[in-house]
Coordinates of C-alpha atoms and ligand atoms in Angstrom, one line a residue:
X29 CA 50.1 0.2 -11.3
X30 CA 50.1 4.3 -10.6
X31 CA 51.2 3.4 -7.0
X32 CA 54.2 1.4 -8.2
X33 CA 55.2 4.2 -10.8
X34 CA 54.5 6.8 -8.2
X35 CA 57.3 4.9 -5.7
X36 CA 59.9 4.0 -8.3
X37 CA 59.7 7.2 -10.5
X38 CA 58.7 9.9 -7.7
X39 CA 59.1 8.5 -4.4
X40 CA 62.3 6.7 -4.2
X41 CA 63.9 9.0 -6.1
X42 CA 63.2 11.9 -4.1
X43 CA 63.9 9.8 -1.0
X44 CA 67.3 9.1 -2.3
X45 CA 68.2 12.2 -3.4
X46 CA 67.7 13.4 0.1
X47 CA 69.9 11.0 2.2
X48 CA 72.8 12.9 3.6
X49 CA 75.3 10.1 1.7
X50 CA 79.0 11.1 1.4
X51 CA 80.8 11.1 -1.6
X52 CA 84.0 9.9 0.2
X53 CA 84.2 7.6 2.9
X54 CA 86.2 10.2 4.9
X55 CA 82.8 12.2 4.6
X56 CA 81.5 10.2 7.1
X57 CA 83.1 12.3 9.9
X58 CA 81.5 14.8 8.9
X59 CA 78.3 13.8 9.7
X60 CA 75.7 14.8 12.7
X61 CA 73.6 13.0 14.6
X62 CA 70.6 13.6 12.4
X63 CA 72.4 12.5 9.2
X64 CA 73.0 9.4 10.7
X65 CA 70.0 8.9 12.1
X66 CA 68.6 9.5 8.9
X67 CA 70.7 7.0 7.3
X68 CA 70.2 4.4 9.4
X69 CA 66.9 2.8 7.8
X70 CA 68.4 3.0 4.3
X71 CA 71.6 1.4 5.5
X72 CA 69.4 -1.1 7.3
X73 CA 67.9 -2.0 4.5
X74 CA 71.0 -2.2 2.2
X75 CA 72.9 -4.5 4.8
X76 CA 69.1 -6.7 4.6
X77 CA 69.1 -6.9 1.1
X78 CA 72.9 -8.1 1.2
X79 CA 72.5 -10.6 3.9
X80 CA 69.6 -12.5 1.8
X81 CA 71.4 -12.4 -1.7
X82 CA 74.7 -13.9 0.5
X83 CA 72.5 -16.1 2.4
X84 CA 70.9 -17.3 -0.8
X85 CA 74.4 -17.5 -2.6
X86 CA 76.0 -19.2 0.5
X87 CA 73.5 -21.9 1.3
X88 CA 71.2 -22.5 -1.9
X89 CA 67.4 -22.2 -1.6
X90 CA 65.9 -23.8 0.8
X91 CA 64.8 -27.2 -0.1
X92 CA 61.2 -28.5 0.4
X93 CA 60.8 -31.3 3.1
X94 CA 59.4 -34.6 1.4
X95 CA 56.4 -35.9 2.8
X96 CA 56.8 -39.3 4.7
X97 CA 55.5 -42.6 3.3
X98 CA 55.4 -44.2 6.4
X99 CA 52.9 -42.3 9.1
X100 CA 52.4 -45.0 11.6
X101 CA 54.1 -48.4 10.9
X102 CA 56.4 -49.1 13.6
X103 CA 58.0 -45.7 14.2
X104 CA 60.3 -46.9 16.7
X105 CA 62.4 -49.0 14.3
X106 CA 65.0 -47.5 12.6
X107 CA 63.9 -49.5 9.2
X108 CA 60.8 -51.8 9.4
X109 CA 62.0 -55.2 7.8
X110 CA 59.3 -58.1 7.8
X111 CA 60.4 -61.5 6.8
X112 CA 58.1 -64.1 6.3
X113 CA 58.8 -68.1 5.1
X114 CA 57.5 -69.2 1.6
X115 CA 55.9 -71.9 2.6
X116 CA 54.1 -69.7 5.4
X117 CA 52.7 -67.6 2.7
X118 CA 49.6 -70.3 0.9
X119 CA 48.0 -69.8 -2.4
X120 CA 47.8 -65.8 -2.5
X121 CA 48.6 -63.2 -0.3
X122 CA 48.6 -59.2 -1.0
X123 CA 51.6 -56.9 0.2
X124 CA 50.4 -53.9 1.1
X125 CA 52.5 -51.0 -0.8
X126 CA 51.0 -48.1 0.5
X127 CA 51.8 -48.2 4.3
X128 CA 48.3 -47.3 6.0
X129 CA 47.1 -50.9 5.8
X130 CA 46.6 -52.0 9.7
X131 CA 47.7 -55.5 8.9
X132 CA 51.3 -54.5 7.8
X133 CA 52.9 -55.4 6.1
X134 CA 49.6 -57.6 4.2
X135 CA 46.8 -55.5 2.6
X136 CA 43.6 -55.1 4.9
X137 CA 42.1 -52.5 1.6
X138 CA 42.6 -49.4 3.6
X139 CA 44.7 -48.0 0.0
X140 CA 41.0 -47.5 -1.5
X141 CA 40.5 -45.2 1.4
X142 CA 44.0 -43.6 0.8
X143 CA 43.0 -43.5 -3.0
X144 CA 39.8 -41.8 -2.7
X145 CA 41.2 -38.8 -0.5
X146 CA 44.2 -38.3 -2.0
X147 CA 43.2 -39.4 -6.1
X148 CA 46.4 -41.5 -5.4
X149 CA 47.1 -45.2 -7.1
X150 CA 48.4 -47.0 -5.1
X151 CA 47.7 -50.8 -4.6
X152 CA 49.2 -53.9 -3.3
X153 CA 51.5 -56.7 -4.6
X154 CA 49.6 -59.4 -5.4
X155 CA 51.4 -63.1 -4.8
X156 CA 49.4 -66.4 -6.5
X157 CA 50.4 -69.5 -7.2
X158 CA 51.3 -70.6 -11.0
X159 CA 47.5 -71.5 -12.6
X160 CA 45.8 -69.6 -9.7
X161 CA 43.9 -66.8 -11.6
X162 CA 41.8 -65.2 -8.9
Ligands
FES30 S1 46.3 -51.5 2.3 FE1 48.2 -50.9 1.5 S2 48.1 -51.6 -0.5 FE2 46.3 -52.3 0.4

């Protein structure tokens, strides 16, 4: 905490009070090399501290990526579809909703794996014929 009074209250100060600034633009003219030079890393930092309140004015914070739900289920489709015929489907079946079963789109279990390393809960839809209570 000294360190940040000793910059704000002693340092800074001090550091601005001795930075060859003009009290007119037309002062500028006046200037030498070596005010300029000394100048330079205080203007540089001024035009740095502008550019990142603009940029942040101009184009918003930058927004956090969502993770993907799909890691590995056919990538090179632009939308994986799967159609499949009632009749085709028997007594019960399980739709995997997690997306890292290896029998896509039916459940092969792997969500328990998913579960236990991410303390997700996630499971699959489960399809049974009327009176079937398995
Ligand atoms: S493997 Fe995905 S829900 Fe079971």
């Amino acid at each position: 905490m000294e360190s940040i009074y000793t910059f704000f209250k002693l340092f800074l100060p001090k550091y601005l009070r001795s930075l060859p600034i003009p009290k007119t633009l037309s002062g500028f003219k006046d200037l030498t090399g070596e005010d300029y030079l000394n100048l330079t890393p205080f203007f540089f930092l001024v035009l740095l501290i502008l550019y990142s309140v603009f940029k942040t004015l101009l184009f918003g914070r930058r927004k956090v990526k969502k993770p993907k739900i799909n890691e590995d289920i056919q990538k090179e489709e632009s939308k994986v579809v799967t159609q499949m015929d009632i009749e085709d489907i028997g007594d019960n079946i399980a739709f995997c909703r997690c997306w890292r079963s290896k029998k896509f789109p039916l459940c092969d279990g792997s969500h328990n794996k998913h579960n236990a390393e991410t303390r997700d809960n996630v499971g699959p839809l489960l399809l049974r014929r009327e009176g079937d209570t398995k």
